PDB file of C-alpha atoms in Angstrom:
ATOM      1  CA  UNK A   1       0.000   0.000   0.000  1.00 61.00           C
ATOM      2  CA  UNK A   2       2.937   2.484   1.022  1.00 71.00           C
ATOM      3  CA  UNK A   3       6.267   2.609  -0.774  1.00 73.00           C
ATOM      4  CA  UNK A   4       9.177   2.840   1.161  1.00 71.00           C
ATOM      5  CA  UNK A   5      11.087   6.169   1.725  1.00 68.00           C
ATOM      6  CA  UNK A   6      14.334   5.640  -1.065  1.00 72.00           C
ATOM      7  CA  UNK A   7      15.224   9.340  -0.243  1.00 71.00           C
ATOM      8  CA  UNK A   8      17.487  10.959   2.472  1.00 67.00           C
ATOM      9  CA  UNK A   9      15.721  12.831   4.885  1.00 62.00           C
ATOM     10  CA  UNK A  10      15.795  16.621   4.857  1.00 64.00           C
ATOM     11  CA  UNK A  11      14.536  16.934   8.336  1.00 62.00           C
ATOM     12  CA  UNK A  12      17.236  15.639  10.054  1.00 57.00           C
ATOM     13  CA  UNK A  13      20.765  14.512   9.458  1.00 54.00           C
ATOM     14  CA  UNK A  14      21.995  10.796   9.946  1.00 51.00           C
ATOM     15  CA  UNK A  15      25.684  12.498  10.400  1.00 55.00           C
ATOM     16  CA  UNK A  16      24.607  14.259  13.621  1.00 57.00           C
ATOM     17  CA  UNK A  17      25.009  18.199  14.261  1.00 59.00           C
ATOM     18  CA  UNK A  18      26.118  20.160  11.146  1.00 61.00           C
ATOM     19  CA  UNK A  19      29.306  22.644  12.248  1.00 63.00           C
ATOM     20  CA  UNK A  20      28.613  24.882   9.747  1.00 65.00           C
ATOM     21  CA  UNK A  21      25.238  25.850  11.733  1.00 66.00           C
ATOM     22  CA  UNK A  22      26.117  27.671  15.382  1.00 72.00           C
ATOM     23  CA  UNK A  23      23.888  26.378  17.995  1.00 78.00           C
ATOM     24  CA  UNK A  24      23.330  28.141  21.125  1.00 82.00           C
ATOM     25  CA  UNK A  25      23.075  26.310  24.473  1.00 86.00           C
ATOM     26  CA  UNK A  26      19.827  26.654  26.830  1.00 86.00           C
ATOM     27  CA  UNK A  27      21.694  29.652  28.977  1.00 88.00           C
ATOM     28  CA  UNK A  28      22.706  31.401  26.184  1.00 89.00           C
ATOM     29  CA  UNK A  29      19.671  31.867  24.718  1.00 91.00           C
ATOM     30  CA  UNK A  30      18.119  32.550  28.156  1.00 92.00           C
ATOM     31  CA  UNK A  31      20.870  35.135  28.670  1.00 91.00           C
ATOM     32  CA  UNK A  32      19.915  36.562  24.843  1.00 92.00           C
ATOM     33  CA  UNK A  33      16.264  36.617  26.227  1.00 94.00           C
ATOM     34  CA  UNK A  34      16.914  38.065  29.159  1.00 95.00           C
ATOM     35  CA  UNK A  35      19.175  41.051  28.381  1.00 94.00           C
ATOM     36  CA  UNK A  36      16.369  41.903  25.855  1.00 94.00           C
ATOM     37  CA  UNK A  37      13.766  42.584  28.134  1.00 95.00           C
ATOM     38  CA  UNK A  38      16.455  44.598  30.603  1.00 96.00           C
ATOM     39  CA  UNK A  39      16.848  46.614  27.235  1.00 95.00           C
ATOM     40  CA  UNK A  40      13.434  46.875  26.667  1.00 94.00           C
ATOM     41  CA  UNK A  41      12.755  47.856  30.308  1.00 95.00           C
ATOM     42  CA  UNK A  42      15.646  50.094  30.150  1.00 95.00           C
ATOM     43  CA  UNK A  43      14.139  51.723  27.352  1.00 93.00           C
ATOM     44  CA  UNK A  44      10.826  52.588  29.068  1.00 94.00           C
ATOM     45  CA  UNK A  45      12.976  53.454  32.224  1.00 93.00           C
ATOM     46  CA  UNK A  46      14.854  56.595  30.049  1.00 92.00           C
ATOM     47  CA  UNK A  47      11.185  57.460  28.667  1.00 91.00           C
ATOM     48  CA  UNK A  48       9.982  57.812  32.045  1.00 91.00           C
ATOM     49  CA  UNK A  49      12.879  59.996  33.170  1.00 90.00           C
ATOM     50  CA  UNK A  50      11.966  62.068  30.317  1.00 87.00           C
ATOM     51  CA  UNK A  51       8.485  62.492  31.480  1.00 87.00           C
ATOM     52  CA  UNK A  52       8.865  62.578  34.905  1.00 85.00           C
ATOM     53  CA  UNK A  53      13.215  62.722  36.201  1.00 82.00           C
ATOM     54  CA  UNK A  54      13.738  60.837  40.266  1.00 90.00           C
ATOM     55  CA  UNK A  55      16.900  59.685  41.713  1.00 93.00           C
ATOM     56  CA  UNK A  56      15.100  56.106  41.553  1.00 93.00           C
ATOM     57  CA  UNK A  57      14.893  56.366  38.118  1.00 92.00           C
ATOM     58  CA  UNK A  58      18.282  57.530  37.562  1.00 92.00           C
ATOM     59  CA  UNK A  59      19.378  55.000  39.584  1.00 95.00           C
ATOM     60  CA  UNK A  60      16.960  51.906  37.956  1.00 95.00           C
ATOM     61  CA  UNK A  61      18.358  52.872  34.309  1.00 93.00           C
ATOM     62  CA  UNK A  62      22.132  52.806  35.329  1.00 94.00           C
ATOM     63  CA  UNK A  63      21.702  49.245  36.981  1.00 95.00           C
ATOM     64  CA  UNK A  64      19.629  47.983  34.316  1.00 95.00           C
ATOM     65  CA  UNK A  65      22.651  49.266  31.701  1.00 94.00           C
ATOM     66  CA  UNK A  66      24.953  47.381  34.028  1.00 94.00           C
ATOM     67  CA  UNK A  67      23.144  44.308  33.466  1.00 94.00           C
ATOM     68  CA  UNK A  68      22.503  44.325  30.094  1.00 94.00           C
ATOM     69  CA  UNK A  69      25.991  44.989  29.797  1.00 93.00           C
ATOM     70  CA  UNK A  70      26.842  41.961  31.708  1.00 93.00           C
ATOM     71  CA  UNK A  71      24.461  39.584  29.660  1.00 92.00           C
ATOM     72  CA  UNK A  72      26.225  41.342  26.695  1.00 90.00           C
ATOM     73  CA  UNK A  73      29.436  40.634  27.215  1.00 88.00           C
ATOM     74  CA  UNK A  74      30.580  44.079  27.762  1.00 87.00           C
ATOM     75  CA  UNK A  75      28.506  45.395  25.147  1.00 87.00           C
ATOM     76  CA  UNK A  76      26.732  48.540  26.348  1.00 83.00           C
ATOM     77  CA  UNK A  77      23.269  48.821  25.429  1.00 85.00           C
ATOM     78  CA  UNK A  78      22.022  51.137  22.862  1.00 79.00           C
ATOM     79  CA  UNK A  79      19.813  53.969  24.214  1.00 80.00           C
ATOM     80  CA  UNK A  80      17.890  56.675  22.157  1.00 71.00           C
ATOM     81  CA  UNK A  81      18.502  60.292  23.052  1.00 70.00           C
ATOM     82  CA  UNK A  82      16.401  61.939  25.813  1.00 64.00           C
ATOM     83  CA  UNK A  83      15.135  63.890  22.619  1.00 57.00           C
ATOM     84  CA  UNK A  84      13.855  60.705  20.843  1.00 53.00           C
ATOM     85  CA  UNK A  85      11.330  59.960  23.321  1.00 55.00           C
ATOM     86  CA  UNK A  86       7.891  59.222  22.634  1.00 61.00           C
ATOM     87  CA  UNK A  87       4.783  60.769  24.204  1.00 63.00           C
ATOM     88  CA  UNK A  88       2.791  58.654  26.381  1.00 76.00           C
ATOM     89  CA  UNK A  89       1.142  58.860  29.619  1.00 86.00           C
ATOM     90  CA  UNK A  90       3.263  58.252  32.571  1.00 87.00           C
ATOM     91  CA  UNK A  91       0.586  55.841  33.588  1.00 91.00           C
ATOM     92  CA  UNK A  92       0.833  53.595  30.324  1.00 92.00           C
ATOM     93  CA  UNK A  93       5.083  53.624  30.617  1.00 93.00           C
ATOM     94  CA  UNK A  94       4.660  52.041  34.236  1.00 93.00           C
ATOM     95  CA  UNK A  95       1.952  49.388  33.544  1.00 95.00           C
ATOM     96  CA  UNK A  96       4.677  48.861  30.200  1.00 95.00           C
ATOM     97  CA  UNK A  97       7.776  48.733  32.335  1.00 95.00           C
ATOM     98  CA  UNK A  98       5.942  46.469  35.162  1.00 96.00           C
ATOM     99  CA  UNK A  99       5.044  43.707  32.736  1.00 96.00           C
ATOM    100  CA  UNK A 100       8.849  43.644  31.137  1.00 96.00           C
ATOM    101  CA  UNK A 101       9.940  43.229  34.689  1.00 96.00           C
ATOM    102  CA  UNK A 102       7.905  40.561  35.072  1.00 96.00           C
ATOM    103  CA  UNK A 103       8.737  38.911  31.815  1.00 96.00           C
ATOM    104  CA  UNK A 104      12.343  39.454  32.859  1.00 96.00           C
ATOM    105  CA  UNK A 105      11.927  38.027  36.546  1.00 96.00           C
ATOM    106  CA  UNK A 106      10.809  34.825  35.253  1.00 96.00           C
ATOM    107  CA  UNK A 107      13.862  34.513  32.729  1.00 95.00           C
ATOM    108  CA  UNK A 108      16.016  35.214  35.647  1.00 95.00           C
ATOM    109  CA  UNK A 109      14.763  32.931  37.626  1.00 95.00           C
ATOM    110  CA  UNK A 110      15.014  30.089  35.383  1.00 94.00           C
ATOM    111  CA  UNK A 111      18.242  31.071  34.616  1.00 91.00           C
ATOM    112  CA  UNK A 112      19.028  31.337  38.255  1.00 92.00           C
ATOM    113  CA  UNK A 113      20.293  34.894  37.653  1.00 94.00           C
ATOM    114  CA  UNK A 114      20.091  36.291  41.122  1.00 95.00           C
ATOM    115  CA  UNK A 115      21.268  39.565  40.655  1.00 95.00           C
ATOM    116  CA  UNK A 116      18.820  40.309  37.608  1.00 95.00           C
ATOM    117  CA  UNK A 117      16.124  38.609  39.358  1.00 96.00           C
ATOM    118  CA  UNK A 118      16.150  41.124  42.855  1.00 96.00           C
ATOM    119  CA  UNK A 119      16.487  44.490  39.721  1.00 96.00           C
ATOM    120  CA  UNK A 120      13.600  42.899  38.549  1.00 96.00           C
ATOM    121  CA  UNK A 121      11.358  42.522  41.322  1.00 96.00           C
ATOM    122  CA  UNK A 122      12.574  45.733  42.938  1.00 96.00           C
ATOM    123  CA  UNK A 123      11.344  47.382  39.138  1.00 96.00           C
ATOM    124  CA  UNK A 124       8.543  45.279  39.526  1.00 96.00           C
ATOM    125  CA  UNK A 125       7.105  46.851  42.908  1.00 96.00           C
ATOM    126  CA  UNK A 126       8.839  50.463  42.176  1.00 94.00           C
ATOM    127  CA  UNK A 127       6.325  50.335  38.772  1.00 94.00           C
ATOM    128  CA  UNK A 128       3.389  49.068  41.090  1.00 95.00           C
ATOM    129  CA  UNK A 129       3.588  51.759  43.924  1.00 93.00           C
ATOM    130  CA  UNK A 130       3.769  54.338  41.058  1.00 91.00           C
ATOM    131  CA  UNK A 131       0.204  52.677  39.399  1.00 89.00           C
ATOM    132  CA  UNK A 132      -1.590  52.681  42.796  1.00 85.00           C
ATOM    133  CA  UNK A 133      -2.041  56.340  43.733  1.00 70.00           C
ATOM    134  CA  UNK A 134      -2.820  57.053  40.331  1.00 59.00           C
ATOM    135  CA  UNK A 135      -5.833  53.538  40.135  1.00 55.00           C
ATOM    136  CA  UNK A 136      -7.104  54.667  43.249  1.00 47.00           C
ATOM    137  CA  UNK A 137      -7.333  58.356  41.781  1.00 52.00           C
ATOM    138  CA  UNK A 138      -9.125  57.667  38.364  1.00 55.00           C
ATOM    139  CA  UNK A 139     -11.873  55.650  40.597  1.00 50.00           C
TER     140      UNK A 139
END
């Protein structure tokens, strides 16, 4: 009823790995995964010290830098002139920076990245005390 398969497989390759293809191990793409959503983070950090400049904030972007640097290799991450910056409400930047911390909490911690886990959480709950005054406001 069937006829038999005469042809190699393009699917997968009988002589194992091919060199010529880089593969990545499981923490280094978590480390590519997670250094993109400090640099996303970091990015809606510097728009909200455009909107609205703290010492926290200050403070938030220059660790997050550090760590994206880390995850980089050295690399400093690329950040947009103050100029550059977008309008949006302050409120919409902090619900947008509170779910990238949470996206990158959860990469640190199954990368068991403690340092970039504690930024995280600490962005996390500095993005959450900034939404409440503001939700209890608009009620």
């Amino acid at each position: 009823m069937y006829e038999p398969i005469r042809a190699k497989s393009v699917h997968s390759t009988v002589d194992g790995p091919n060199p010529d293809f880089p593969h990545r191990s499981r923490e280094e793409e978590l480390d590519i995964q997670l250094a993109g959503h400090l640099a996303a983070l970091l990015a809606v950090t510097d728009e909200l010290r455009a909107t609205q400049a703290t010492a926290d904030l200050d403070t938030a972007a220059e660790r997050l830098a550090e760590q994206v640097g880390r995850l980089r290799g050295g690399r400093a991450p690329a950040r947009a002139p103050m100029s550059d910056r977008h309008e949006r409400s302050a409120t919409a930047l902090h619900r947008r920076a509170h779910a990238l911390a949470g996206r990158a909490l959860v990469v640190a911690a199954s990368r068991a990245d403690t340092a970039a886990a504690i930024l995280a959480a600490e962005r996390m709950d500095a993005h959450t005390a900034a939404l409440e005054p503001r939700e209890l406001a608009s009620r």
